[in-house]
Coordinates of C-alpha atoms in Angstrom, one line a residue:
Chain A
M1262 CA 106.5 217.8 -4.3
L1263 CA 107.7 215.6 -1.5
A1264 CA 109.7 217.6 0.9
S1265 CA 112.2 215.7 3.0
T1266 CA 110.8 217.3 6.1
M1267 CA 107.2 218.4 6.7
P1268 CA 105.4 219.7 9.8
L1269 CA 103.8 217.3 12.2
P1270 CA 100.1 218.0 12.6
G1271 CA 99.6 220.0 15.8
T1272 CA 103.3 220.8 16.3
D1273 CA 105.7 223.2 14.6
D1274 CA 108.6 220.8 14.6
P1275 CA 109.3 219.3 11.1
I1276 CA 109.5 215.5 10.8
N1277 CA 111.6 213.6 8.4
V1278 CA 109.3 211.8 6.0
A1279 CA 111.8 209.6 4.2
Q1280 CA 113.2 208.2 7.5
T1281 CA 109.7 207.6 8.9
I1282 CA 108.6 205.7 5.8
G1283 CA 111.8 203.7 5.9
F1284 CA 111.1 202.9 9.6
G1285 CA 107.5 201.9 8.8
V1286 CA 108.5 199.5 6.0
I1287 CA 111.2 197.8 8.1
A1288 CA 109.0 197.7 11.2
V1289 CA 106.2 195.9 9.3
V1290 CA 108.7 193.3 7.9
M1291 CA 110.1 192.8 11.4
V1292 CA 106.8 192.3 13.1
V1293 CA 105.5 189.9 10.4
S1294 CA 108.7 187.9 10.5
A1295 CA 108.7 187.8 14.3
L1296 CA 105.1 186.4 14.2
R1297 CA 106.3 183.7 11.7
V1298 CA 109.2 182.8 14.0
V1299 CA 106.8 181.9 16.8
T1300 CA 104.0 180.4 14.7
T1301 CA 105.7 178.4 11.8
K1302 CA 105.5 174.7 12.1
N1303 CA 109.1 174.1 10.8
V1304 CA 112.0 174.9 13.0
V1305 CA 114.4 175.5 10.1
H1306 CA 111.9 178.0 8.7
A1307 CA 111.7 179.7 12.1
A1308 CA 115.5 180.2 12.0
M1309 CA 115.2 181.7 8.5
W1310 CA 112.5 184.1 9.6
L1311 CA 114.6 185.0 12.6
V1312 CA 117.3 186.1 10.1
L1313 CA 114.8 188.6 8.7
V1314 CA 114.0 190.0 12.1
L1315 CA 117.7 190.4 13.0
A1316 CA 118.5 192.1 9.7
G1317 CA 115.5 194.5 10.3
A1318 CA 116.9 195.4 13.7
A1319 CA 120.3 196.1 12.1
A1320 CA 118.5 198.4 9.6
Q1321 CA 116.8 200.2 12.5
Y1322 CA 120.2 200.7 14.1
V1323 CA 121.5 202.4 10.9
L1324 CA 118.4 204.7 11.0
L1325 CA 119.4 205.6 14.6
A1326 CA 123.0 206.3 13.5
A1327 CA 124.3 203.4 15.5
E1328 CA 126.4 202.0 12.7
F1329 CA 128.8 200.0 14.9
V1330 CA 126.0 198.2 16.7
A1331 CA 124.4 197.5 13.3
V1332 CA 127.6 195.9 12.0
T1333 CA 128.0 193.9 15.2
Q1334 CA 124.4 192.8 14.9
V1335 CA 125.0 191.5 11.4
M1336 CA 128.3 189.7 12.2
V1337 CA 127.4 188.2 15.6
Y1338 CA 123.7 187.5 15.3
I1339 CA 123.2 186.7 11.6
G1340 CA 126.7 185.4 11.1
A1341 CA 127.1 183.3 14.2
V1342 CA 124.0 182.9 16.3
V1343 CA 121.7 181.7 13.4
V1344 CA 124.4 179.2 12.3
L1345 CA 124.5 178.0 15.9
F1346 CA 120.7 177.6 15.8
L1347 CA 120.8 175.6 12.6
F1348 CA 123.5 173.3 14.1
G1349 CA 121.2 172.9 17.1
V1350 CA 118.2 172.0 14.9
M1351 CA 120.2 169.5 12.9
L1352 CA 122.0 167.8 15.9
T1353 CA 118.7 167.4 17.7
R1354 CA 117.3 165.8 14.6
A1355 CA 114.1 167.8 14.8
R1356 CA 111.8 166.7 12.1
L1357 CA 112.8 168.8 9.1
G1358 CA 109.3 168.8 7.6
S1359 CA 106.4 170.5 9.3
D1360 CA 105.9 169.5 12.9
A1361 CA 102.5 170.0 14.5
E1362 CA 103.9 169.3 17.9
L1363 CA 106.0 172.5 17.9
T1364 CA 103.4 174.6 19.7
R1365 CA 101.5 173.7 22.9
K1366 CA 97.8 172.9 22.7
N1367 CA 97.0 175.7 25.1
W1368 CA 98.7 178.4 23.0
Y1369 CA 95.8 180.8 23.4
G1370 CA 96.8 181.4 27.0
A1371 CA 100.2 182.6 25.8
A1372 CA 98.5 184.7 23.1
F1373 CA 96.4 186.3 25.9
V1374 CA 99.5 187.1 27.9
G1375 CA 101.2 188.6 24.9
L1376 CA 98.2 190.8 23.9
I1377 CA 97.9 192.0 27.5
L1378 CA 101.6 192.8 27.6
V1379 CA 101.6 194.7 24.3
G1380 CA 98.5 196.7 25.4
L1381 CA 100.0 197.6 28.8
L1382 CA 103.5 198.5 27.3
G1383 CA 102.0 200.4 24.4
F1384 CA 99.7 202.4 26.7
S1385 CA 102.4 203.3 29.2
L1386 CA 105.0 204.2 26.5
V1387 CA 102.6 206.4 24.6
D1388 CA 101.5 208.0 27.8
T1389 CA 105.1 208.6 29.0
F1390 CA 106.9 209.7 25.8
Q1391 CA 104.0 211.3 24.0
D1392 CA 105.8 213.2 21.3
A1393 CA 109.4 213.0 22.3
K1394 CA 111.4 213.6 19.1
L1395 CA 114.8 212.1 18.2
P1396 CA 117.3 214.8 17.3
E1397 CA 117.9 215.1 13.6
D1398 CA 121.7 214.9 14.1
R1399 CA 122.2 211.7 16.0
Q1400 CA 126.0 211.8 16.1
V1401 CA 127.5 212.0 19.5
S1402 CA 129.9 214.8 20.2
L1403 CA 133.4 213.6 21.2
A1404 CA 135.4 215.0 24.0
P1405 CA 137.9 217.6 22.6
D1406 CA 141.4 216.4 22.0
L1407 CA 143.6 218.6 24.2
P1408 CA 147.2 218.4 25.3
A1409 CA 147.6 217.9 29.1
D1410 CA 149.1 221.4 29.6
A1411 CA 146.3 223.2 27.7
T1412 CA 145.5 226.6 29.1
D1413 CA 142.0 227.6 30.2
A1414 CA 141.5 229.7 27.1
E1415 CA 142.4 226.8 24.9
V1416 CA 140.0 224.5 26.7
E1417 CA 137.2 227.0 26.3
A1418 CA 137.9 227.5 22.6
A1419 CA 137.9 223.7 22.1
L1420 CA 134.6 223.4 23.9
E1421 CA 133.1 226.3 21.9
E1422 CA 133.4 224.6 18.5
P1423 CA 131.2 221.5 18.0
N1424 CA 133.4 218.5 17.9
V1425 CA 131.1 216.0 16.2
G1426 CA 132.7 212.7 15.3
S1427 CA 131.4 209.3 14.3
N1428 CA 129.5 207.3 16.8
T1429 CA 131.9 204.5 16.3
A1430 CA 134.8 206.6 17.6
A1431 CA 132.7 207.6 20.6
I1432 CA 131.9 204.0 21.3
S1433 CA 135.6 203.0 21.2
D1434 CA 136.4 206.0 23.4
S1435 CA 133.9 205.0 26.1
L1436 CA 134.6 201.2 25.8
F1437 CA 138.3 201.7 26.6
T1438 CA 137.9 204.3 29.3
Q1439 CA 134.6 204.4 31.2
Y1440 CA 133.5 200.8 30.5
L1441 CA 136.9 199.1 30.5
V1442 CA 136.2 196.8 33.5
P1443 CA 132.7 195.7 32.2
L1444 CA 134.4 195.0 28.8
E1445 CA 137.0 192.7 30.5
V1446 CA 134.2 191.0 32.5
V1447 CA 132.3 190.3 29.3
A1448 CA 135.4 188.8 27.8
V1449 CA 135.8 186.5 30.8
L1450 CA 132.1 185.7 30.7
L1451 CA 132.3 184.7 27.0
T1452 CA 135.3 182.5 27.6
A1453 CA 133.7 180.8 30.6
A1454 CA 130.4 180.3 28.7
L1455 CA 132.1 178.8 25.7
V1456 CA 134.2 176.4 27.9
G1457 CA 131.1 175.6 29.8
A1458 CA 129.2 174.9 26.6
I1459 CA 131.9 172.5 25.4
V1460 CA 131.9 170.7 28.8
I1461 CA 128.1 170.3 28.8
A1462 CA 127.8 169.2 25.2
R1463 CA 130.8 166.8 25.3
R1464 CA 130.2 163.1 25.2
D1465 CA 131.7 161.4 28.3
Chain B
M64 CA 111.6 210.7 14.0
L65 CA 109.5 210.1 17.1
L66 CA 111.1 208.1 20.0
N67 CA 107.7 206.4 20.5
Q68 CA 107.7 204.6 17.2
F69 CA 110.9 202.7 18.1
L70 CA 109.6 201.9 21.6
L71 CA 106.3 200.6 20.3
L72 CA 108.1 198.4 17.7
S73 CA 110.2 197.1 20.5
A74 CA 107.2 196.4 22.8
V75 CA 105.5 194.4 20.0
L76 CA 108.7 192.3 19.4
F77 CA 109.0 191.8 23.1
S78 CA 105.4 190.5 23.5
I79 CA 105.8 188.2 20.5
G80 CA 108.9 186.8 22.1
V81 CA 107.1 186.3 25.4
Y82 CA 104.3 184.5 23.5
G83 CA 106.9 182.2 21.8
V84 CA 108.6 181.4 25.1
I85 CA 105.3 180.3 26.7
A86 CA 103.7 178.6 23.7
R87 CA 106.5 176.7 22.1
R88 CA 107.5 173.2 23.1
N89 CA 110.8 172.7 21.2
G90 CA 113.8 173.8 23.1
V91 CA 115.5 175.4 20.1
A92 CA 112.4 177.3 19.2
I93 CA 112.2 178.7 22.8
L94 CA 115.8 179.9 22.5
M95 CA 114.8 181.7 19.2
S96 CA 112.0 183.5 21.1
I97 CA 114.5 184.6 23.8
E98 CA 116.6 186.1 21.0
L99 CA 113.5 188.1 19.9
I100 CA 113.2 189.5 23.4
L101 CA 116.8 190.4 23.6
N102 CA 116.6 192.2 20.3
A103 CA 113.6 194.2 21.5
V104 CA 115.7 195.3 24.5
N105 CA 118.5 196.3 22.1
I106 CA 116.3 198.5 20.0
N107 CA 115.1 200.2 23.1
L108 CA 118.7 200.8 24.3
V109 CA 119.8 202.2 20.9
A110 CA 116.7 204.4 20.6
F111 CA 117.3 205.9 24.0
A112 CA 120.9 206.4 23.2
A113 CA 119.9 208.5 20.1
W114 CA 117.3 210.4 22.1
R115 CA 119.7 211.4 24.8
T116 CA 122.7 211.7 22.4
D117 CA 124.5 209.6 24.9
I118 CA 126.7 206.7 23.8
A119 CA 126.0 204.6 26.9
G120 CA 122.9 203.0 25.4
Q121 CA 124.9 201.7 22.4
V122 CA 127.6 200.4 24.6
F123 CA 125.1 198.5 26.6
A124 CA 123.5 197.1 23.5
L125 CA 126.9 195.7 22.5
F126 CA 127.2 194.1 26.0
V127 CA 123.7 192.6 25.5
I128 CA 124.7 191.1 22.1
A129 CA 127.8 189.6 23.7
V130 CA 125.8 188.1 26.6
A131 CA 123.2 186.8 24.2
A132 CA 125.8 185.0 22.2
A133 CA 127.1 183.3 25.3
E134 CA 123.6 182.4 26.3
V135 CA 122.9 180.8 23.0
G136 CA 126.1 178.8 23.2
V137 CA 125.3 177.4 26.7
G138 CA 121.6 177.0 25.9
L139 CA 122.2 174.9 22.8
A140 CA 124.7 172.8 24.7
I141 CA 122.1 172.1 27.4
V142 CA 119.5 171.3 24.7
L143 CA 122.0 168.9 23.1
A144 CA 122.7 167.2 26.4
I145 CA 118.9 166.8 27.0
Y146 CA 118.5 165.4 23.5
R147 CA 121.3 162.9 24.1
N148 CA 119.7 161.7 27.4
R149 CA 116.1 161.7 26.4
R150 CA 116.0 161.5 22.6
S151 CA 113.7 164.5 22.6
V152 CA 113.9 168.3 22.9
D153 CA 110.3 168.6 23.9
L154 CA 110.4 170.6 27.1
D155 CA 106.9 169.5 28.1
E156 CA 108.3 166.0 28.6
L157 CA 111.0 167.1 31.0
D158 CA 109.4 166.2 34.3
L159 CA 112.4 164.5 36.1
M160 CA 112.3 167.1 38.8
K161 CA 108.5 166.9 39.3
G162 CA 107.6 166.0 42.9

């Protein structure tokens, strides 16, 4: 019988089997697609493989209970950025068939750098976060909703009971209170970047 | 789930992206590799947000997505401008600033 949780060898904490298998399947798909993005000889195919990587990332966000980030990933990345890439490919008239010139001749130097990087990062990560576990309940608790004139006893009672809401509500709360100025700055940055893109790409 | 499995996946994606940035010649393909790198960063941010049950990581992932969208817009505009002037998006042939 497949239990939904089973003990991890060497520790007493249970680990969620279904989630771990799901993670593994998505991770393999993501890594294979990412390798195809950087090795395929056809730019349009690279964009299509990139879609698979981005969708896999969105699935991982769902596993991590970050549903708002997952939806944003699908809408902004898969919906907009990939379309932009395909426009770029077509407007630069890249050869639509396979193109042997897409990769440098000394690509093995880059492969060496990548392997060294993955080795160093992997070693330091495993060494630092050995068996740090993600909490089973990954919803963020919200600040309790209290009237301004709440008495101390009311505040204490509200803090006692767990006030677990959705992560989306927590994101909106923090975006419009703590991160309001960065949000406005990002809005101005996006506008400036889009105006700049039009100015650069415009025919004189 | 372990925190490490997400961090290792992100490290692998990051390294693949770095390989792509160094090894590719086509400007659009290099921008795609940069997207791989930014996605690796986002997986890290969201995994740490879940680990610490703190929403800040997810908020920063949203900011990264917004900045990445702006970067792709400007980057593709630059690639188009290069293509219009040089009839090529091969970044190896861009040696105008070579001394």
